[in-house]
Structure formats: structure tokens, C-alpha cells
Amino acid sequence: MSPIRKPLDGTAIGLMILLCACWGMQQVAIKAASPFLHPVLQNGLRSLIAALLIIGVMRWRRQGFSFRDGRFWPGIGAGLLFSGEFLLVALGLLHTTASHMVVFLYTAPIFTALGLHLLVPGERLSFSQWSGVLLAFSGMALAFSNGFSTGVDPNTLLGDAFGVGAGMLWAGTTVLIRASVLSEAPPTQTLLYQLGVASLSLLATSAIMGYWRGADMNGIAWASLLFQGFVIAFASFLAWFWLLRRYLASRLSAFSFLTPLFGVALGVLLMNDPLDPRFVAGAVLVFAGIVLVNLRRG
């Protein structure tokens, strides 16, 4: 019998705030290191580092891993969605700012809530949550329109579109995990599927496209890679899956509205990202919509 997921408590809220701060920094770290290490290559290497760490944890805990436990195909599917998400993030950051990317990527809670509403009976949306979905989509349209402004690089639109696509793929990963046998799998097993597939596919893409050429492993590149590998892809994702097994997925995803707040602030402070009034207004609407989606009776 499946355990009952519960609403967020103090432990979940505190952990989500910490995770959101780390995730908000992630896009800034990738962007900062991109002149020295291609973002696709960064994501492939960080996935490999984290996958090796996960294997070490599983061996230390003496956890088994089998391809015949009924989780193989859902695991591969989650890994492909995960890989696609970070491929789009990496390519998008070549065209848009870290602040833009973090806002569009973290539209994922909206797509997650919609997917769970359709597929998981215990995750139905209320009227206020539907209002939040509409508000967030309105904000997305307003923020996206910033790319049509005079003087804005047309490639920004492409980068922003990649961000929205990445958000949709992230939502798809969450919904697949929640609606499949992976929802009862150990977090380490689910994460290993994702990181294993991501490391293989993204490193293969880097080799085929020649992203290894010109790599400069200086201090910034190493700092970004180690932060992404150890803190983001290993520790934070393990904590995320631990939360998913105990709390309502739509509330956890919606709570992550804090991440773009951290991301935008860090992008402005560390990368001098410009903030157009339309983008700011659109981002505010997105945040407000995500807050409404997080409201649930009972």
C-alpha cells in the first residue's frame, strides 16, 4: 500500500528554502563558467561526478540495484527527460541571461501541477489553483515579450524558449516519477537512473559536437563543476527525492517559487544581469501564480 503524502511541515519548508537557494545559484554558476567550459559539457561532467557519488553511497549502504525490478523503463524515461531538461538549460544560457533562465525554468511547478491534476487522483487542482495557473501563464507571456523590445538581442527569445522547454521537461520528470513505480523506489535508485542517462547522453553530445575543444579548466570552471556535481546534482537532488516520497509533490514543486527569486537576485548581483520592467512584471505574475498553485484546502 502506498504511503500517504502529507502537507509541508517545518522540516520540509526549511529544507526547501535551502534547496531553492542552491538551485537559484546553479544557473549563475553555469553562466559564469561558460566562457571556459561549454554548458553542455559542464552538465555532462557534473552528472558523471554525482552518479559516481551516488554509486558510492549505495555501496556504503549496501543497497542493491537491479534492472529487473520493473523500474528500468520508467527510470530510463526519467533519465531522458532529465537529460533533455539540462541540455535545453545549457543551450539556453548561451543566448539569454541567468536571471531569465531561472525564471522560465522554474515555471516547472505550473506544468507539474497540471500534469499531476490529470494523472494522480490525490493531486487535483482547486479553483484558486487554476487561477494561479492562468496568472502564471499570463506572467510568462509578459516576461517573454521582453525579447521583442528594441535593442534586445533576438537570440534572447531563443534562450528564453529553451528555458520554458526545460521547465516542461522538469515537470514531466516529476510527474513520471510520481505516477510510476519510481514513486516507491529508493531516492538513490531514481537519481542514479537520471544521472547515469544524463552523463552518457550529454557527454556523448559534447563529444559529437566538439564541445571539449577549447575547454579551460581554471578556478572558475572547477568551482562551478564541483558546486554543480557535489552540491546540486548529488546532495540537493537526494534531498528532493526524499521530500517527494513523504510530501505532496504539487506543494513541494510550487514552493520552489523561491528559487527564481534567489536566481534573479544572484544574477543581478554577481552577473550584472539587466532587468527590463516587462520582464520584472511578468516574473512577479509568475511568482504570484505559483503561490496560488501552492494553496490547497485541507
XYZ file of N, CA and C in Angstrom, residues 71-251:
543
model
N 11.436 -1.254 -12.763
C 11.680 0.192 -12.760
C 12.594 0.635 -13.889
N 13.036 -0.315 -14.716
C 14.029 0.032 -15.730
C 13.503 1.060 -16.728
N 12.367 0.775 -17.380
C 11.883 1.686 -18.411
C 11.425 3.022 -17.843
N 10.688 3.056 -16.707
C 10.405 4.374 -16.108
C 11.692 5.118 -15.744
N 12.707 4.371 -15.279
C 13.982 5.009 -14.935
C 14.666 5.596 -16.149
N 14.660 4.860 -17.254
C 15.251 5.378 -18.492
C 14.469 6.604 -18.971
N 13.136 6.517 -18.881
C 12.314 7.661 -19.288
C 12.607 8.894 -18.462
N 12.725 8.722 -17.136
C 13.054 9.854 -16.270
C 14.435 10.395 -16.601
N 15.371 9.498 -16.920
C 16.715 9.936 -17.269
C 16.753 10.736 -18.556
N 15.974 10.319 -19.537
C 15.936 11.049 -20.811
C 15.307 12.432 -20.640
N 14.216 12.505 -19.863
C 13.602 13.804 -19.592
C 14.570 14.713 -18.843
N 15.261 14.161 -17.867
C 16.252 14.897 -17.083
C 17.366 15.409 -17.992
N 17.846 14.541 -18.884
C 18.905 14.935 -19.823
C 18.438 16.063 -20.736
N 17.217 15.914 -21.251
C 16.684 16.945 -22.132
C 16.547 18.282 -21.434
N 16.115 18.239 -20.173
C 15.980 19.484 -19.407
C 17.307 20.227 -19.350
N 18.369 19.533 -18.976
C 19.644 20.212 -18.795
C 20.351 20.508 -20.112
N 20.004 19.776 -21.155
C 20.505 20.151 -22.471
C 19.917 21.495 -22.880
N 18.612 21.679 -22.679
C 17.967 22.948 -23.026
C 18.465 24.083 -22.138
N 18.685 23.810 -20.852
C 19.232 24.838 -19.959
C 20.607 25.275 -20.456
N 21.440 24.291 -20.768
C 22.804 24.601 -21.208
C 22.808 25.423 -22.493
N 22.018 25.010 -23.474
C 21.971 25.745 -24.741
C 21.312 27.112 -24.555
N 20.294 27.165 -23.709
C 19.609 28.432 -23.479
C 20.509 29.482 -22.855
N 21.388 29.056 -21.942
C 22.269 30.002 -21.268
C 23.301 30.616 -22.205
N 23.469 30.042 -23.390
C 24.347 30.654 -24.394
C 23.686 31.855 -25.051
N 22.363 31.992 -24.884
C 21.616 33.041 -25.580
C 20.905 34.021 -24.651
N 20.645 33.625 -23.421
C 19.914 34.504 -22.516
C 20.656 34.611 -21.191
N 20.185 35.471 -20.314
C 20.863 35.689 -19.042
C 20.476 34.623 -18.027
N 21.264 34.521 -16.965
C 20.956 33.587 -15.890
C 19.631 33.946 -15.233
N 19.339 35.257 -15.111
C 18.080 35.696 -14.497
C 16.882 35.244 -15.316
N 16.950 35.402 -16.630
C 15.866 34.949 -17.495
C 15.701 33.431 -17.397
N 16.821 32.718 -17.461
C 16.749 31.260 -17.461
C 16.102 30.739 -16.189
N 16.464 31.294 -15.052
C 15.938 30.757 -13.801
C 14.443 31.003 -13.683
N 13.954 32.129 -14.197
C 12.513 32.406 -14.141
C 11.751 31.449 -15.055
N 12.220 31.275 -16.285
C 11.497 30.418 -17.222
C 11.634 28.942 -16.864
N 12.780 28.528 -16.371
C 12.940 27.139 -15.946
C 11.993 26.801 -14.803
N 11.833 27.748 -13.895
C 11.015 27.475 -12.713
C 9.542 27.797 -12.922
N 9.131 27.765 -14.180
C 7.709 27.617 -14.463
C 7.308 26.148 -14.324
N 8.288 25.288 -14.073
C 8.036 23.849 -13.924
C 6.922 23.527 -12.928
N 6.803 24.228 -11.772
C 5.718 23.896 -10.853
C 4.330 24.002 -11.473
N 4.161 24.938 -12.408
C 2.865 25.087 -13.058
C 2.573 23.865 -13.923
N 3.548 23.473 -14.736
C 3.367 22.298 -15.582
C 3.254 21.023 -14.749
N 3.963 20.982 -13.622
C 3.867 19.830 -12.724
C 2.466 19.699 -12.153
N 1.923 20.816 -11.677
C 0.586 20.791 -11.095
C -0.454 20.349 -12.115
N -0.308 20.816 -13.358
C -1.242 20.407 -14.416
C -1.121 18.912 -14.709
N 0.111 18.427 -14.791
C 0.308 17.014 -15.073
C -0.211 16.124 -13.962
N 0.048 16.503 -12.720
C -0.436 15.716 -11.590
C -1.954 15.750 -11.502
N -2.539 16.898 -11.842
C -4.001 17.016 -11.838
C -4.628 15.989 -12.780
N -3.974 15.779 -13.913
C -4.516 14.864 -14.915
C -4.257 13.399 -14.576
N -3.147 13.107 -13.906
C -2.712 11.721 -13.767
C -2.784 11.143 -12.358
N -2.800 11.996 -11.337
C -2.762 11.491 -9.959
C -3.997 11.983 -9.219
N -4.914 11.082 -8.815
C -6.177 11.491 -8.168
C -5.989 12.361 -6.927
N -4.952 12.134 -6.148
C -4.766 12.904 -4.921
C -4.168 14.276 -5.129
N -3.963 14.696 -6.367
C -3.296 15.980 -6.648
C -4.178 16.895 -7.491
N -5.497 16.865 -7.275
C -6.418 17.687 -8.070
C -6.278 19.165 -7.729
N -6.460 20.009 -8.747
C -6.360 21.458 -8.569
C -7.708 22.042 -8.155
N -7.652 23.007 -7.233
C -8.855 23.729 -6.820
C -9.036 24.965 -7.711
N -10.134 25.697 -7.477
C -10.399 26.901 -8.276
C -9.274 27.927 -8.121
N -8.813 28.156 -6.880
C -7.749 29.143 -6.667
C -6.457 28.714 -7.359
N -6.218 27.418 -7.391
C -5.014 26.939 -8.059
C -5.098 27.112 -9.576
N -6.294 26.879 -10.125
C -6.473 27.149 -11.558
C -6.245 28.630 -11.854
N -6.689 29.496 -10.940
C -6.437 30.936 -11.101
C -4.941 31.215 -11.118
N -4.203 30.498 -10.240
C -2.758 30.660 -10.208
C -2.099 30.219 -11.498
N -2.602 29.135 -12.086
C -2.067 28.656 -13.364
C -2.245 29.718 -14.446
N -3.444 30.292 -14.529
C -3.705 31.328 -15.529
C -2.849 32.564 -15.290
N -2.687 32.944 -14.021
C -1.870 34.103 -13.682
C -0.413 33.865 -14.081
N 0.079 32.663 -13.809
C 1.471 32.358 -14.134
C 1.700 32.355 -15.643
N 0.749 31.798 -16.404
C 0.900 31.809 -17.855
C 0.843 33.231 -18.412
N 0.028 34.088 -17.802
C -0.004 35.494 -18.211
C 1.344 36.153 -17.949
N 1.913 35.842 -16.795
C 3.226 36.390 -16.468
C 4.304 35.894 -17.405
N 4.218 34.624 -17.789
C 5.177 34.072 -18.746
C 5.127 34.827 -20.059
N 3.903 35.073 -20.539
C 3.741 35.783 -21.816
C 4.322 37.189 -21.730
N 4.083 37.878 -20.603
C 4.589 39.238 -20.433
C 6.113 39.238 -20.356
N 6.677 38.312 -19.577
C 8.134 38.242 -19.454
C 8.775 37.868 -20.784
N 8.124 36.977 -21.517
C 8.647 36.526 -22.804
C 8.629 37.665 -23.817
N 7.649 38.562 -23.715
C 7.528 39.662 -24.677
C 8.697 40.626 -24.589
N 9.456 40.553 -23.475
C 10.621 41.408 -23.344
C 11.610 41.172 -24.474
N 11.610 39.962 -25.014
C 12.532 39.637 -26.095
C 12.244 40.365 -27.389
N 11.040 40.951 -27.496
C 10.690 41.709 -28.702
C 11.031 43.191 -28.574
N 11.583 43.596 -27.437
C 11.900 45.006 -27.211
C 13.014 45.468 -28.139
N 12.962 46.732 -28.493
C 14.005 47.321 -29.332
C 15.340 47.277 -28.602
N 16.368 46.841 -29.289
C 17.694 46.790 -28.687
C 18.020 45.490 -27.986
N 17.030 44.609 -27.834
C 17.265 43.313 -27.193
C 17.731 42.316 -28.251
N 18.766 41.567 -27.945
C 19.296 40.572 -28.870
C 18.200 39.553 -29.210
N 17.908 39.367 -30.499
C 16.857 38.404 -30.892
C 17.118 36.997 -30.362
N 18.389 36.664 -30.147
C 18.713 35.334 -29.621
C 18.192 35.135 -28.204
N 17.882 36.238 -27.522
C 17.332 36.126 -26.172
C 16.021 35.350 -26.186
N 15.215 35.566 -27.228
C 13.954 34.836 -27.343
C 14.200 33.331 -27.422
N 15.224 32.944 -28.174
C 15.544 31.529 -28.292
C 15.970 30.964 -26.943
N 16.817 31.702 -26.245
C 17.246 31.256 -24.925
C 16.093 31.148 -23.949
N 15.180 32.124 -23.994
C 14.004 32.089 -23.117
C 13.108 30.898 -23.450
N 12.943 30.630 -24.754
C 12.121 29.486 -25.170
C 12.730 28.171 -24.684
N 14.049 28.073 -24.734
C 14.718 26.886 -24.202
C 14.424 26.745 -22.702
N 14.373 27.883 -22.007
C 14.083 27.852 -20.575
C 12.703 27.290 -20.284
N 11.696 27.733 -21.053
C 10.338 27.215 -20.881
C 10.293 25.724 -21.206
N 10.973 25.337 -22.296
C 11.018 23.922 -22.653
C 11.664 23.081 -21.563
N 12.729 23.604 -20.963
C 13.385 22.887 -19.873
C 12.454 22.744 -18.669
N 11.671 23.796 -18.397
C 10.707 23.722 -17.306
C 9.661 22.644 -17.543
N 9.222 22.514 -18.776
C 8.241 21.487 -19.119
C 8.825 20.086 -18.952
N 10.094 19.914 -19.345
C 10.730 18.612 -19.195
C 10.964 18.267 -17.727
N 11.303 19.266 -16.930
C 11.470 19.023 -15.494
C 10.134 18.586 -14.888
N 9.069 19.277 -15.276
C 7.742 18.894 -14.800
C 7.402 17.473 -15.232
N 7.736 17.137 -16.479
C 7.475 15.788 -16.964
C 8.210 14.742 -16.149
N 9.449 15.054 -15.739
C 10.213 14.132 -14.902
C 9.520 13.909 -13.569
N 9.081 14.994 -12.934
C 8.406 14.890 -11.636
C 7.119 14.088 -11.739
N 6.335 14.363 -12.779
C 5.067 13.653 -12.957
C 5.321 12.170 -13.214
N 6.303 11.853 -14.053
C 6.619 10.454 -14.336
C 7.017 9.720 -13.063
N 7.862 10.346 -12.258
C 8.295 9.715 -11.009
C 7.116 9.504 -10.074
N 6.274 10.524 -9.956
C 5.148 10.453 -9.021
C 4.092 9.450 -9.472
N 3.898 9.314 -10.780
C 2.808 8.485 -11.296
C 3.241 7.069 -11.654
N 4.510 6.724 -11.452
C 5.007 5.407 -11.822
C 5.549 4.682 -10.600
N 6.092 3.487 -10.834
C 6.673 2.703 -9.743
C 7.890 3.398 -9.130
N 8.429 4.395 -9.813
C 9.559 5.134 -9.251
C 9.180 5.899 -7.985
N 7.876 6.154 -7.781
C 7.450 6.895 -6.595
C 7.760 6.119 -5.315
N 7.899 4.796 -5.417
C 8.209 3.969 -4.261
C 9.658 3.471 -4.278
N 10.423 3.908 -5.260
C 11.825 3.479 -5.348
C 12.682 4.276 -4.381
N 13.790 3.705 -3.922
C 14.728 4.489 -3.111
C 15.206 5.709 -3.898
N 15.329 6.864 -3.245
C 15.780 8.061 -3.973
C 17.093 7.866 -4.708
N 17.989 7.083 -4.122
C 19.278 6.865 -4.775
C 19.114 6.144 -6.104
N 18.183 5.202 -6.174
C 17.974 4.467 -7.418
C 17.412 5.371 -8.504
N 16.406 6.172 -8.143
C 15.817 7.094 -9.108
C 16.852 8.097 -9.602
N 17.619 8.630 -8.671
C 18.618 9.628 -9.047
C 19.716 9.014 -9.898
N 20.101 7.776 -9.613
C 21.143 7.135 -10.408
C 20.688 6.930 -11.850
N 19.432 6.560 -12.048
C 18.914 6.458 -13.407
C 19.060 7.798 -14.123
N 18.642 8.876 -13.460
C 18.679 10.187 -14.100
C 20.105 10.633 -14.398
N 20.974 10.512 -13.400
C 22.342 10.971 -13.580
C 23.108 10.089 -14.555
N 22.865 8.786 -14.514
C 23.552 7.886 -15.433
C 23.201 8.175 -16.879
N 21.910 8.299 -17.156
C 21.479 8.598 -18.521
C 21.974 9.981 -18.944
N 21.905 10.961 -18.032
C 22.342 12.320 -18.358
C 23.836 12.372 -18.657
N 24.638 11.696 -17.835
C 26.086 11.736 -18.064
C 26.440 11.116 -19.415
N 25.835 9.985 -19.735
C 26.125 9.323 -21.008
C 25.671 10.166 -22.199
N 24.440 10.663 -22.144
C 23.892 11.390 -23.297
C 24.546 12.754 -23.474
N 24.779 13.484 -22.382
C 25.352 14.825 -22.502
C 26.837 14.789 -22.835
N 27.562 13.812 -22.297
C 28.979 13.692 -22.661
C 29.118 13.221 -24.107
N 28.217 12.343 -24.551
C 28.239 11.916 -25.959
C 27.929 13.094 -26.871
N 26.946 13.906 -26.493
C 26.619 15.097 -27.270
C 27.806 16.048 -27.343
N 28.497 16.218 -26.209
C 29.669 17.099 -26.177
C 30.768 16.591 -27.096
N 30.965 15.255 -27.121
C 31.997 14.686 -27.985
C 31.634 14.856 -29.457
N 30.376 14.588 -29.785
C 29.932 14.689 -31.184
C 30.005 16.132 -31.692
N 29.594 17.074 -30.826
C 29.537 18.479 -31.230
C 30.856 19.216 -31.032
N 31.850 18.546 -30.441
C 33.150 19.173 -30.265
C 33.219 20.170 -29.121
N 32.338 20.010 -28.117
C 32.326 20.947 -27.000
C 33.531 20.796 -26.078
N 34.300 19.697 -26.257
C 35.508 19.526 -25.455
C 36.599 20.499 -25.893
N 36.592 20.853 -27.175
C 37.652 21.718 -27.702
C 37.581 23.103 -27.051
N 38.723 23.602 -26.662
C 38.796 24.932 -26.070
C 38.461 24.984 -24.599
N 38.254 23.834 -23.964
C 37.943 23.822 -22.524
C 39.142 24.339 -21.735
N 38.886 25.242 -20.809
C 39.927 25.837 -19.967
C 39.557 25.584 -18.506
N 40.186 24.577 -17.898
C 39.842 24.196 -16.527
C 40.562 25.104 -15.529
N 40.113 26.354 -15.468
C 40.669 27.299 -14.500
C 39.868 27.242 -13.193
N 40.133 28.168 -12.294
C 39.475 28.144 -10.990
C 37.967 28.280 -11.064
N 37.480 29.157 -11.958
C 36.036 29.350 -12.099
C 35.373 28.087 -12.618
N 35.997 27.448 -13.620
C 35.433 26.220 -14.185
C 35.372 25.115 -13.142
N 36.455 24.942 -12.363
C 36.464 23.914 -11.328
C 35.445 24.203 -10.239
N 35.361 25.467 -9.810
C 34.408 25.825 -8.756
C 32.981 25.543 -9.204
N 32.656 25.915 -10.445
C 31.312 25.669 -10.970
C 31.025 24.184 -11.057
N 31.988 23.422 -11.575
C 31.790 21.989 -11.772
C 31.617 21.262 -10.441
N 32.433 21.588 -9.462
C 32.339 20.925 -8.167
C 31.063 21.322 -7.426
N 30.675 22.585 -7.536
C 29.421 23.025 -6.910
C 28.240 22.282 -7.519
N 28.223 22.197 -8.847
C 27.115 21.512 -9.515
C 27.116 20.011 -9.220
N 28.307 19.403 -9.219
C 28.385 17.960 -9.036
C 28.088 17.514 -7.619
N 28.726 18.172 -6.642
C 28.582 17.745 -5.244
C 27.323 18.302 -4.587
N 27.103 19.603 -4.743
C 26.001 20.246 -4.018
C 24.674 20.074 -4.747
N 24.649 20.379 -6.055
C 23.386 20.377 -6.803
C 22.969 18.963 -7.208
N 23.753 18.332 -8.067
C 23.325 17.061 -8.655
C 23.361 15.901 -7.671
N 24.126 16.016 -6.589
C 24.213 14.934 -5.607
C 23.353 15.224 -4.373
N 23.800 16.160 -3.556
C 23.134 16.377 -2.274
C 21.725 16.943 -2.418
N 21.556 17.958 -3.271
C 20.239 18.608 -3.339
C 19.191 17.702 -3.981
N 19.589 16.918 -4.999
C 18.613 16.044 -5.641
C 18.239 14.866 -4.750
N 19.185 14.358 -3.954
C 18.840 13.322 -2.984
C 17.808 13.848 -1.992
N 18.031 15.079 -1.528
C 17.080 15.686 -0.598
C 15.719 15.892 -1.259
N 15.719 16.262 -2.533
C 14.468 16.468 -3.276
C 13.662 15.179 -3.373
N 14.325 14.093 -3.711
C 13.608 12.826 -3.831
C 13.143 12.307 -2.469
N 13.914 12.596 -1.436
C 13.471 12.236 -0.084
C 12.172 12.961 0.241
N 12.094 14.236 -0.122
C 10.874 15.014 0.114
C 9.707 14.482 -0.716
N 9.983 14.120 -1.979
C 8.920 13.633 -2.858
C 8.256 12.364 -2.320
N 8.996 11.563 -1.590
C 8.437 10.316 -1.063
C 7.582 10.554 0.180
N 7.650 11.740 0.765
C 6.956 11.983 2.025
C 5.911 13.089 1.979
N 6.006 13.993 1.001
C 5.115 15.145 0.960
C 4.436 15.237 -0.405
N 3.348 15.996 -0.476
C 2.605 16.168 -1.724
C 3.483 16.860 -2.761
N 3.602 16.234 -3.924
C 4.538 16.711 -4.941
C 4.187 18.096 -5.462
N 2.881 18.373 -5.649
C 2.498 19.674 -6.193
C 2.846 20.790 -5.218
N 2.742 20.541 -3.909
C 3.087 21.571 -2.929
C 4.599 21.792 -2.892
